[in-house]
mmCIF file of C-alpha atoms and ligand atoms in Angstrom:
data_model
loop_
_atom_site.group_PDB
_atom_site.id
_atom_site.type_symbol
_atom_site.label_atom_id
_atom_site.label_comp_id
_atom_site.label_asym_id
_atom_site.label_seq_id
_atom_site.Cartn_x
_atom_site.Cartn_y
_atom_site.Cartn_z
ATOM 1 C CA UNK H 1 0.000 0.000 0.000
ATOM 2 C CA UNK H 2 1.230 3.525 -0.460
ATOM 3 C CA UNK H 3 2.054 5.718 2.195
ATOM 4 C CA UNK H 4 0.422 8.657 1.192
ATOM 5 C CA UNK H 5 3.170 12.140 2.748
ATOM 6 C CA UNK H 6 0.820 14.831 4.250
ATOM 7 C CA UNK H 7 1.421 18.058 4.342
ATOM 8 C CA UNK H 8 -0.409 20.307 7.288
ATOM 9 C CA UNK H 9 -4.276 20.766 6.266
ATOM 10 C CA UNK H 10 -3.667 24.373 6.637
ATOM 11 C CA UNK H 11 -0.764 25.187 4.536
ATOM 12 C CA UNK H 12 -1.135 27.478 2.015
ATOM 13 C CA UNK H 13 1.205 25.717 -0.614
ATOM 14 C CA UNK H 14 -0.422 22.073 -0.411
ATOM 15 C CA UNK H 15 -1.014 20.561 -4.120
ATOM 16 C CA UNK H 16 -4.907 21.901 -3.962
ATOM 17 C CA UNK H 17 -4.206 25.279 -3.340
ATOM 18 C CA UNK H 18 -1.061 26.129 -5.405
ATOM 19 C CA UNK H 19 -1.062 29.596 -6.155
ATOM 20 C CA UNK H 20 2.043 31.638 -8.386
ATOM 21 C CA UNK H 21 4.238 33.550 -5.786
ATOM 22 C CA UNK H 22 4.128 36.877 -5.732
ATOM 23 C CA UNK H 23 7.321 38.111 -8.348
ATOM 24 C CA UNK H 24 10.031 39.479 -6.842
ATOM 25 C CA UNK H 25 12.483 41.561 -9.388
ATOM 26 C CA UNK H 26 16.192 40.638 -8.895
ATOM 27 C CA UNK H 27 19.506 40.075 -11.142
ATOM 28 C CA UNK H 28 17.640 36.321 -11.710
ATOM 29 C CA UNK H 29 14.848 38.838 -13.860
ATOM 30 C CA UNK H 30 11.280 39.118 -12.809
ATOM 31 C CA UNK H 31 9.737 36.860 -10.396
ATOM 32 C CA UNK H 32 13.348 36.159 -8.950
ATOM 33 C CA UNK H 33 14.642 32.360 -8.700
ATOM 34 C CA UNK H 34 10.845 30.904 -9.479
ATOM 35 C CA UNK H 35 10.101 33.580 -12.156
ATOM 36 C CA UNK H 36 13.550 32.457 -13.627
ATOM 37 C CA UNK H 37 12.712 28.582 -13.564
ATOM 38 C CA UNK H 38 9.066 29.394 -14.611
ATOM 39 C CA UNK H 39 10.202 30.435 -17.920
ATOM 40 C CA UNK H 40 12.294 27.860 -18.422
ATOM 41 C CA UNK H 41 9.874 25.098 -17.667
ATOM 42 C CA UNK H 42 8.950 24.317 -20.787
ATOM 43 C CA UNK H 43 11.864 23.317 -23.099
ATOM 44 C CA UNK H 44 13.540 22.432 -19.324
ATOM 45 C CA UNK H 45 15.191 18.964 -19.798
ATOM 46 C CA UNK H 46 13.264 18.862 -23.230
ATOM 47 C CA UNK H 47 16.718 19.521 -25.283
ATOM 48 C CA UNK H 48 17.680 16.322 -25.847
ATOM 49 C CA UNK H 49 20.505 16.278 -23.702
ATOM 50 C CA UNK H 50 21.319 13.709 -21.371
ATOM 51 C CA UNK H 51 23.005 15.710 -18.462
ATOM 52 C CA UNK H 52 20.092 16.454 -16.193
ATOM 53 C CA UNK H 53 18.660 13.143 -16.455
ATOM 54 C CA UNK H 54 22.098 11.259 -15.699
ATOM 55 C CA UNK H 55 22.965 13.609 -12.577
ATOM 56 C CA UNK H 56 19.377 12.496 -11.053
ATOM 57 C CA UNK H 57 19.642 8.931 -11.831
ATOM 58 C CA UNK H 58 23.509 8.905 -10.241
ATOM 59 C CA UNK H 59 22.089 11.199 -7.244
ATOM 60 C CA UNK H 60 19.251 8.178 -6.158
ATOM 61 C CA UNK H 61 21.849 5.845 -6.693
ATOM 62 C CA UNK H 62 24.563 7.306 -5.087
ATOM 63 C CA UNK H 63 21.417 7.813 -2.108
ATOM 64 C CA UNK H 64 20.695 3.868 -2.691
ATOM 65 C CA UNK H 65 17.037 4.954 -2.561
ATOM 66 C CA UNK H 66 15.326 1.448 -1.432
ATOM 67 C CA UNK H 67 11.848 -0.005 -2.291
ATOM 68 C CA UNK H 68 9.258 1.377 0.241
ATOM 69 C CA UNK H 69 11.174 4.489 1.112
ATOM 70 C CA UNK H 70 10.093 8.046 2.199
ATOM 71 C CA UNK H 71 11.756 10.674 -0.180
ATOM 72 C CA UNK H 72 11.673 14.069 -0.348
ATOM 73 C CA UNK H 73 13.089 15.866 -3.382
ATOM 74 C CA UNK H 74 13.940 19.554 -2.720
ATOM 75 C CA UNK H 75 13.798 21.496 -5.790
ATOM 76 C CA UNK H 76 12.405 19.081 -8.113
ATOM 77 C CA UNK H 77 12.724 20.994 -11.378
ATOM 78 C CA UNK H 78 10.580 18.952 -13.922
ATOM 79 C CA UNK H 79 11.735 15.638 -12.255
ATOM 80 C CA UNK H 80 15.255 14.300 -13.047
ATOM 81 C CA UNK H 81 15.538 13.023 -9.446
ATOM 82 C CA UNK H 82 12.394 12.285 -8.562
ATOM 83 C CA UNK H 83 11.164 10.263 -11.242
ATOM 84 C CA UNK H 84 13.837 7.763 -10.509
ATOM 85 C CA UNK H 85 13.190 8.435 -6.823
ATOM 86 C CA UNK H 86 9.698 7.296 -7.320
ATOM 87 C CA UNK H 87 10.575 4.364 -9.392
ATOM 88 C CA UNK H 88 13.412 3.011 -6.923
ATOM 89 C CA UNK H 89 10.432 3.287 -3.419
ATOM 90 C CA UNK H 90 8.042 2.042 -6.111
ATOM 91 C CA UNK H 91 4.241 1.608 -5.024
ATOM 92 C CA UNK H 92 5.174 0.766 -1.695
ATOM 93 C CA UNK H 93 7.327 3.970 -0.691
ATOM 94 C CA UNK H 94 6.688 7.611 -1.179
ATOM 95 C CA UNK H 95 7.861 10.624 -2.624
ATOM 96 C CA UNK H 96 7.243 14.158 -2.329
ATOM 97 C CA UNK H 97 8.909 16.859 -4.703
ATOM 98 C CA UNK H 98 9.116 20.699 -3.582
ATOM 99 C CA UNK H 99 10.002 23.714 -6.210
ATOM 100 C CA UNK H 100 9.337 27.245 -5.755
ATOM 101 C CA UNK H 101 8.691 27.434 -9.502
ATOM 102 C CA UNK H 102 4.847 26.565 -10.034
ATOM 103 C CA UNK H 103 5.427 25.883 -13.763
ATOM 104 C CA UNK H 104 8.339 23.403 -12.374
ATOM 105 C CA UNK H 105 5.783 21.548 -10.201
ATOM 106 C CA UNK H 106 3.112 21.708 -12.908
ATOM 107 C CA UNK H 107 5.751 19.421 -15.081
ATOM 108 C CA UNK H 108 6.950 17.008 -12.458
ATOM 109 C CA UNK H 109 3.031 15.965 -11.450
ATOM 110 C CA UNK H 110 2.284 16.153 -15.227
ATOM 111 C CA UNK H 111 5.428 13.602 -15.758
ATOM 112 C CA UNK H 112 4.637 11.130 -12.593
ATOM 113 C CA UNK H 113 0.995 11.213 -13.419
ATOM 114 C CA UNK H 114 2.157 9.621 -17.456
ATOM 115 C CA UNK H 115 4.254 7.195 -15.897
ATOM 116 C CA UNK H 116 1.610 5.883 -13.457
ATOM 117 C CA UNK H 117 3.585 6.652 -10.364
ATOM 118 C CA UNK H 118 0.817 7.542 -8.158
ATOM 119 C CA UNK H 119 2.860 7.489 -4.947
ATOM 120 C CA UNK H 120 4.268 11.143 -5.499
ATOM 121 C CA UNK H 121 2.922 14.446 -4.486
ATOM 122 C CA UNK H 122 4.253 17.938 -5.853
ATOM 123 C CA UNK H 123 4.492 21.019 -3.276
ATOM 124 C CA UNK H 124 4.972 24.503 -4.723
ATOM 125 C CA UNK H 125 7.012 25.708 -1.567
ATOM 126 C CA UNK H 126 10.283 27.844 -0.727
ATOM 127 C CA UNK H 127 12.994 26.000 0.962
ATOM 128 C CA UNK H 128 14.476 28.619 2.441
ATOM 129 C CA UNK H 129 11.417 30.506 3.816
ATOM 130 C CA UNK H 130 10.415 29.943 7.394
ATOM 131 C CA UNK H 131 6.898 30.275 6.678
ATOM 132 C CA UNK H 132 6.691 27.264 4.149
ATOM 133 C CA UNK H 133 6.667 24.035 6.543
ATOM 134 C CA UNK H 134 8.498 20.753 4.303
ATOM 135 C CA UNK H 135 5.508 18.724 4.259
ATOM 136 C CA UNK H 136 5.960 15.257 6.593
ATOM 137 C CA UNK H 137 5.716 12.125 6.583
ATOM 138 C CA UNK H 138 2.822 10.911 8.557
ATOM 139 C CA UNK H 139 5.070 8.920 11.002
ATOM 140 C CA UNK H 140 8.162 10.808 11.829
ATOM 141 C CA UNK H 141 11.009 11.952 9.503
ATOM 142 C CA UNK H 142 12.007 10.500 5.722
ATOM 143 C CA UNK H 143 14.347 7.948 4.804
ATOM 144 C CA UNK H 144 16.141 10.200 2.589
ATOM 145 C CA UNK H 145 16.521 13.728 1.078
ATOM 146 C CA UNK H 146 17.621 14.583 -2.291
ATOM 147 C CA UNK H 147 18.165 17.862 -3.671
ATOM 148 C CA UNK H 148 19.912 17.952 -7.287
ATOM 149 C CA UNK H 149 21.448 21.035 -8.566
ATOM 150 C CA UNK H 150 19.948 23.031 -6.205
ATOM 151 C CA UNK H 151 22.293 24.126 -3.667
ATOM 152 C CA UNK H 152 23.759 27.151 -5.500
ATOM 153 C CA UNK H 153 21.051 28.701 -5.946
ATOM 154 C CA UNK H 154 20.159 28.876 -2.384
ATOM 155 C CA UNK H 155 21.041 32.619 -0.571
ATOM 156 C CA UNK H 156 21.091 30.432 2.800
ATOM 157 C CA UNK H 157 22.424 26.949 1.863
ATOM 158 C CA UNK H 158 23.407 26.334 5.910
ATOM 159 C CA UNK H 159 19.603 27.152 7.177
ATOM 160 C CA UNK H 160 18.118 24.817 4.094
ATOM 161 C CA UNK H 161 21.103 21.996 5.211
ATOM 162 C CA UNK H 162 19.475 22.287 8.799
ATOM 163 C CA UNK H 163 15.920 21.727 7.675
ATOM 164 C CA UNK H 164 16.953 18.805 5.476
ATOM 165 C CA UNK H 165 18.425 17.350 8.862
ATOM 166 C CA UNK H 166 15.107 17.876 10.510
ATOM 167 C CA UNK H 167 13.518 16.723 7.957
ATOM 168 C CA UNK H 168 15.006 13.273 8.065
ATOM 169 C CA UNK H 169 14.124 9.949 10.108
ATOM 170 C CA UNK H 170 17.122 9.372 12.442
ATOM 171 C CA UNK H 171 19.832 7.403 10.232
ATOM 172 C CA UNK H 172 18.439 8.580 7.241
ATOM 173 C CA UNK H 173 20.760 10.502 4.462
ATOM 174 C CA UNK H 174 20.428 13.682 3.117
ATOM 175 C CA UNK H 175 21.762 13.317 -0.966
ATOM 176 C CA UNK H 176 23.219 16.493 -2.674
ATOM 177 C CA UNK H 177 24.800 17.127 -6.080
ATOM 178 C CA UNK H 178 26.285 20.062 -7.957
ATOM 179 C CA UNK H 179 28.172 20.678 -11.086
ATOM 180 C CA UNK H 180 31.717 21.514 -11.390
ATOM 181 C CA UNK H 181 34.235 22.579 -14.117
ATOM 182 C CA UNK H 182 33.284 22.419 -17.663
ATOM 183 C CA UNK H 183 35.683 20.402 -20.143
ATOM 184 C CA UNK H 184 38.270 22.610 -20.437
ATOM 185 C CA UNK H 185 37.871 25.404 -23.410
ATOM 186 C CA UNK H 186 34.167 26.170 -22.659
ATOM 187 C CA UNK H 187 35.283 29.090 -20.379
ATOM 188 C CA UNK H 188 36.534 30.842 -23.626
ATOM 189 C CA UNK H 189 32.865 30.796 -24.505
ATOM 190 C CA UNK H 190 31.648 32.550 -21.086
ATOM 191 C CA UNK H 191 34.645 34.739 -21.328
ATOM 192 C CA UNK H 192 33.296 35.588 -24.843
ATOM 193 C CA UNK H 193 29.759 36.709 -23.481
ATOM 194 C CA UNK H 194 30.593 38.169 -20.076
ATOM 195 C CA UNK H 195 31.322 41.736 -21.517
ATOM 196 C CA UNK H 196 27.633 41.924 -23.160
ATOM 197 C CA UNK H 197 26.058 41.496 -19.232
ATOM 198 C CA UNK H 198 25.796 43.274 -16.001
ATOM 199 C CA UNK H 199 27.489 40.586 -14.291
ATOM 200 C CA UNK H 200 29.366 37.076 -14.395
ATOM 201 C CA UNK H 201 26.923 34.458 -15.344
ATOM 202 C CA UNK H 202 27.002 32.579 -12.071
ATOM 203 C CA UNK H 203 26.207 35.845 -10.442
ATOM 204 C CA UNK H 204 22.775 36.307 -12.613
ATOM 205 C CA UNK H 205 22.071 33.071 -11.873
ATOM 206 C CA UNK H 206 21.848 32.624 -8.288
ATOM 207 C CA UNK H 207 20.528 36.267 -7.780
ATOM 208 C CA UNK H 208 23.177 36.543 -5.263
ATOM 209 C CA UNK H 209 25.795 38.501 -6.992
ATOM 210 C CA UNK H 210 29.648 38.628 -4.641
ATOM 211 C CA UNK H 211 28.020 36.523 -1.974
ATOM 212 C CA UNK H 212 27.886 33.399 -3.194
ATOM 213 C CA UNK H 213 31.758 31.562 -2.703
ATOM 214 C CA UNK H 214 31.695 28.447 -5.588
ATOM 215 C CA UNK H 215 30.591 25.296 -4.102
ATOM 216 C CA UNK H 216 33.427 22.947 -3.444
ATOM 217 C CA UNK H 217 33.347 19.380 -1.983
ATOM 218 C CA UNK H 218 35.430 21.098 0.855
ATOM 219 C CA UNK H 219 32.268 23.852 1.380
ATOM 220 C CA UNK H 220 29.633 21.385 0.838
ATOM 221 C CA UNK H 221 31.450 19.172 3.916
ATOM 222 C CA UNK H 222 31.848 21.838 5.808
ATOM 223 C CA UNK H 223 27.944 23.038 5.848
ATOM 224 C CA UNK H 224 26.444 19.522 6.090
ATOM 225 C CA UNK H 225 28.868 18.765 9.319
ATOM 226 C CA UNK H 226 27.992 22.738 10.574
ATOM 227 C CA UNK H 227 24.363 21.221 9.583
ATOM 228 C CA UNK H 228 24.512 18.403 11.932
ATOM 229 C CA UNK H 229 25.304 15.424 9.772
ATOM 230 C CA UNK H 230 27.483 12.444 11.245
ATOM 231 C CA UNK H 231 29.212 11.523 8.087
ATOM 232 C CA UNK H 232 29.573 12.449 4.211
ATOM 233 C CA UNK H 233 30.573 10.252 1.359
ATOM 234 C CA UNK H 234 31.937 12.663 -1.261
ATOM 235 C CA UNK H 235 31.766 11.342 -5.007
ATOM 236 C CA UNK H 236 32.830 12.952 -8.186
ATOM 237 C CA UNK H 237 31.175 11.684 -12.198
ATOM 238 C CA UNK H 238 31.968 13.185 -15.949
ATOM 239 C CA UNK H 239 29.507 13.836 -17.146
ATOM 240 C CA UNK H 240 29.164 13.825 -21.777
ATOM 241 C CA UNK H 241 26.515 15.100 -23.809
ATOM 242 C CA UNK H 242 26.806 16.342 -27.939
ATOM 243 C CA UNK H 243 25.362 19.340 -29.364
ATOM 244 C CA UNK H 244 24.660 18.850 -32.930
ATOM 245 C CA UNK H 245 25.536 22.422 -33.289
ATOM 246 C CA UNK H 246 26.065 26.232 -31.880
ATOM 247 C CA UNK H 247 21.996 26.456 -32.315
ATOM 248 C CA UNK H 248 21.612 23.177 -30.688
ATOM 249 C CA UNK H 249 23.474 24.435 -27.796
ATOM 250 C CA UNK H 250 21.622 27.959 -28.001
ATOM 251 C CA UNK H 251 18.525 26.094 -27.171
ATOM 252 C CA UNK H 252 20.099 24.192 -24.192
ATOM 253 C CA UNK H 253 21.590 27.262 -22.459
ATOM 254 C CA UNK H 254 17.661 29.030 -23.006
ATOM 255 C CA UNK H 255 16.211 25.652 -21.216
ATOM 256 C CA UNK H 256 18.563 26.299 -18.334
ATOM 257 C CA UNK H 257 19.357 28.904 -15.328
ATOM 258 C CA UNK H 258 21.611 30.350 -17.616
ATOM 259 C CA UNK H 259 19.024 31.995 -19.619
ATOM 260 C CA UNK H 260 19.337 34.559 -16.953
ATOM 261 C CA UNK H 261 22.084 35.493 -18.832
ATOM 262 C CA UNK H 262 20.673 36.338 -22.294
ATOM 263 C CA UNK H 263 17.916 37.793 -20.358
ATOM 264 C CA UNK H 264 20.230 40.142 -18.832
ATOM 265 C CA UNK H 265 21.751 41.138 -22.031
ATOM 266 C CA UNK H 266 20.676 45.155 -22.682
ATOM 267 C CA UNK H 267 18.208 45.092 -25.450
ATOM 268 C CA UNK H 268 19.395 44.836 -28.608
ATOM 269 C CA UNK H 269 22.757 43.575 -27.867
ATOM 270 C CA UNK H 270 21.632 40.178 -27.784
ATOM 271 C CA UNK H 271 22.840 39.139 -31.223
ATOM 272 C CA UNK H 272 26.014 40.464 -31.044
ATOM 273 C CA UNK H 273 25.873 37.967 -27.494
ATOM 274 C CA UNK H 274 24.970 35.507 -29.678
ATOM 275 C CA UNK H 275 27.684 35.368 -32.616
ATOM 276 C CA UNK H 276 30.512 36.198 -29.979
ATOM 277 C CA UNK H 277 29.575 32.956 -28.278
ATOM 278 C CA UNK H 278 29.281 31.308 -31.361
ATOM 279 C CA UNK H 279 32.692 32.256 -32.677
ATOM 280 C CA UNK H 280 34.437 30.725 -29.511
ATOM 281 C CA UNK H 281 32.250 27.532 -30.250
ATOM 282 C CA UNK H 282 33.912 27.026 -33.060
ATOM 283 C CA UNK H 283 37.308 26.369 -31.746
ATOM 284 C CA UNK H 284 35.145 23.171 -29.879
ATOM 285 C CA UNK H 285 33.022 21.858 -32.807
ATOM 286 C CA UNK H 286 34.289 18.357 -34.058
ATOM 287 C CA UNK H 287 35.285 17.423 -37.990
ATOM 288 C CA UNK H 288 31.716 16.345 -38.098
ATOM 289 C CA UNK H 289 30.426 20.079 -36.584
ATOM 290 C CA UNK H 290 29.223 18.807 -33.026
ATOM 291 C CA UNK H 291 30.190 19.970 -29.944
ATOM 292 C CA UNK H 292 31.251 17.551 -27.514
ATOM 293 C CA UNK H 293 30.437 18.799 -24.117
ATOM 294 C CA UNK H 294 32.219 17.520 -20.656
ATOM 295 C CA UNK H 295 30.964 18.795 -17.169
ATOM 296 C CA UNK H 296 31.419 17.547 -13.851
ATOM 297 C CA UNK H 297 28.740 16.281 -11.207
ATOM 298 C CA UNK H 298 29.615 15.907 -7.646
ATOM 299 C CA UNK H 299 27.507 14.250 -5.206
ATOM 300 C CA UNK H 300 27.825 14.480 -1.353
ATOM 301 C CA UNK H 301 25.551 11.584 0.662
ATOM 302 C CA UNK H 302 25.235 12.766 4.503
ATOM 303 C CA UNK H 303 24.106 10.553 7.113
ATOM 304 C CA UNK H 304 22.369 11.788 10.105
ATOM 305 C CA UNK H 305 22.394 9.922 13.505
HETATM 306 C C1 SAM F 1 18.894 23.425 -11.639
HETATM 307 S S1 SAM F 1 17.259 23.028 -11.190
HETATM 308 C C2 SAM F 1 17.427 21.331 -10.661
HETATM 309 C C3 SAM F 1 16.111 20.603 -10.787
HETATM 310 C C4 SAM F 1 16.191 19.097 -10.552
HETATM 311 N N1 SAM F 1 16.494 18.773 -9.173
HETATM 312 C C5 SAM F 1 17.207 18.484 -11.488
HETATM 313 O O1 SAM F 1 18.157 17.848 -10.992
HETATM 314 O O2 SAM F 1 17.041 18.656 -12.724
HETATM 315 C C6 SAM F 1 17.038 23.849 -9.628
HETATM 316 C C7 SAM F 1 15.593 23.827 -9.174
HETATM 317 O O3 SAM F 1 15.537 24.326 -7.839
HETATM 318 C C8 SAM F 1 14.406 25.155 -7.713
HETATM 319 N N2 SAM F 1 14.661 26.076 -6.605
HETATM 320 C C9 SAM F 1 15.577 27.073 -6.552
HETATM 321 N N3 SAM F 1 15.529 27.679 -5.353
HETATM 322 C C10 SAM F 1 14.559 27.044 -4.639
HETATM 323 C C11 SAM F 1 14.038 27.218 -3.325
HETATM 324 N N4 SAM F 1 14.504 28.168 -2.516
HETATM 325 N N5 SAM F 1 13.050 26.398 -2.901
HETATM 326 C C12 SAM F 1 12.570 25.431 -3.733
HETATM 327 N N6 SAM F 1 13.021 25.233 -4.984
HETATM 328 C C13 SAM F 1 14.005 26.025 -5.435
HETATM 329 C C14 SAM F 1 14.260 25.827 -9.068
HETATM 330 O O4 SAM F 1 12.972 26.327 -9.298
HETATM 331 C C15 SAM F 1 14.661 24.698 -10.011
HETATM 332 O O5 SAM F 1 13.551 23.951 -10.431
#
């Protein structure tokens, strides 16, 4: 039998009563961090590139999500680790996905609802705000706690760390991931951009721009141990996708944060953005005119008492 994960009748974000936030302007563009991922939502993971997708299915494995586990997948984006989440608890277990984006949420129920996993339940909720409770398990804490790719884009990754460690059963693990460097020769293509924006494209990302130091397996372990966590196993993957092409990889970097980016590109200056990046692509394209594309994952699994 499922166990259905409840959230308090009363709060405001349960699946019934999802509602858009309120938009909040900020280097991320209107509507902040959810306005960003809003936008994004619908070629999100739609690209045809396999990065996404692998990170989430090495993050529940690297977790060793079990049949008839409790989950709970903090930022869920459109599903990449919660979809294999679901299918590792199976009907027995649970899973419930969080994402301050609405049009995020929207895709991950839309996506578990096609696959028939009726044991997962999508919260539109703010990790980082006091006001939004994690919905529960009815009987104490859950087995485990994923969050992929999220972490950097948090303004207060030590508070979030701490109510991930609430959040959690005794013994249960807390599973994180991040990307690292990109293959090396991409940066030419960010250095290409970077004079056409206000600001680095990291910065425009997270919304957070000079305060937020790189994430590092040496951060990360620092935070989850300030967090409270007993242990952390640290583990590092390369990552490969191919672009067919520059346009190919246009649409990818739209379907990601770092549309923030081009968004923050003064009006009219975006083409010039464009062919600039495209120029140092071609110093990467293969004989046959792909681009081969390397990036690192890392993955941090912390155990709680
Ligand atoms: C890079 S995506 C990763 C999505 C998914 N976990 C994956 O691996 O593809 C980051 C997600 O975190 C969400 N997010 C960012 N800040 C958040 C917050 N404070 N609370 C909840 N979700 C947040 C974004 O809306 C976005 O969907």
């Amino acid at each position: 039998m499922p166990r259905p994960l409840t959230a308090p009748p009363d709060t405001p974000w349960d699946t019934a009563a999802e509602a858009p936030r309120p938009a909040e302007d900020g280097p991320a563009g209107d509507g902040g961090i959810a306005g960003l991922f809003d936008r994004a939502a619908a070629t999100y993971d739609r690209v045809g590139i396999d990065l996404l997708p692998a990170a989430g299915r090495l993050l529940v494995r690297h977790a060793r999500v079990a049949a008839g586990e409790r989950v709970l997948d903090a930022g869920c984006g459109t599903g990449a680790c919660l979809l294999p989440a679901a299918r590792a608890v199976g009907p027995g277990g649970a899973v419930a996905g969080i994402d301050v984006s609405p049009a995020m949420t929207g895709r991950t129920r839309e996506r578990a609802a096609g696959h028939g996993l009726d044991w997962v339940r999508t919260y539109t909720a703010d990790v980082e705000d006091p006001h939004d409770a994690l919905p529960a398990p009815p009987d104490g804490g859950y087995d485990a706690v994923t969050a992929g790719m999220l972490l950097s884009f948090l303004r207060r990754p030590d508070a979030a760390l701490g109510r991930f460690h609430s959040a959690l059963r005794p013994g249960g693990r807390l599973a994180l991931s991040w990307w690292g460097e990109e293959a090396p020769g991409w940066g030419r293509v960010v250095e290409a951009t970077r004079p056409f924006g206000p600001g680095t494209r990291e910065e425009i990302e997270t919304d957070v721009p000079g305060q937020s130091p790189p994430l590092t397996p040496e951060r990360v372990e620092r935070l989850v141990y300030q967090a409270g966590f007993a242990s952390v196993e640290l583990y590092e993957e390369r990552l490969e996708a191919t672009f067919r092409d520059p346009d190919h990889w246009w649409e990818w970097t739209w379907s990601t944060a770092a549309r923030a980016f081009w968004e923050s590109v003064p009006d009219g200056r975006l083409p010039a953005a464009r062919a600039a990046a495209y120029r140092a692509l071609e110093a990467l394209r293969a004989p046959d005119g792909s681009l081969p594309y390397v990036l690192t994952a890392h993955f941090a699994v912390c155990h709680r008492w």
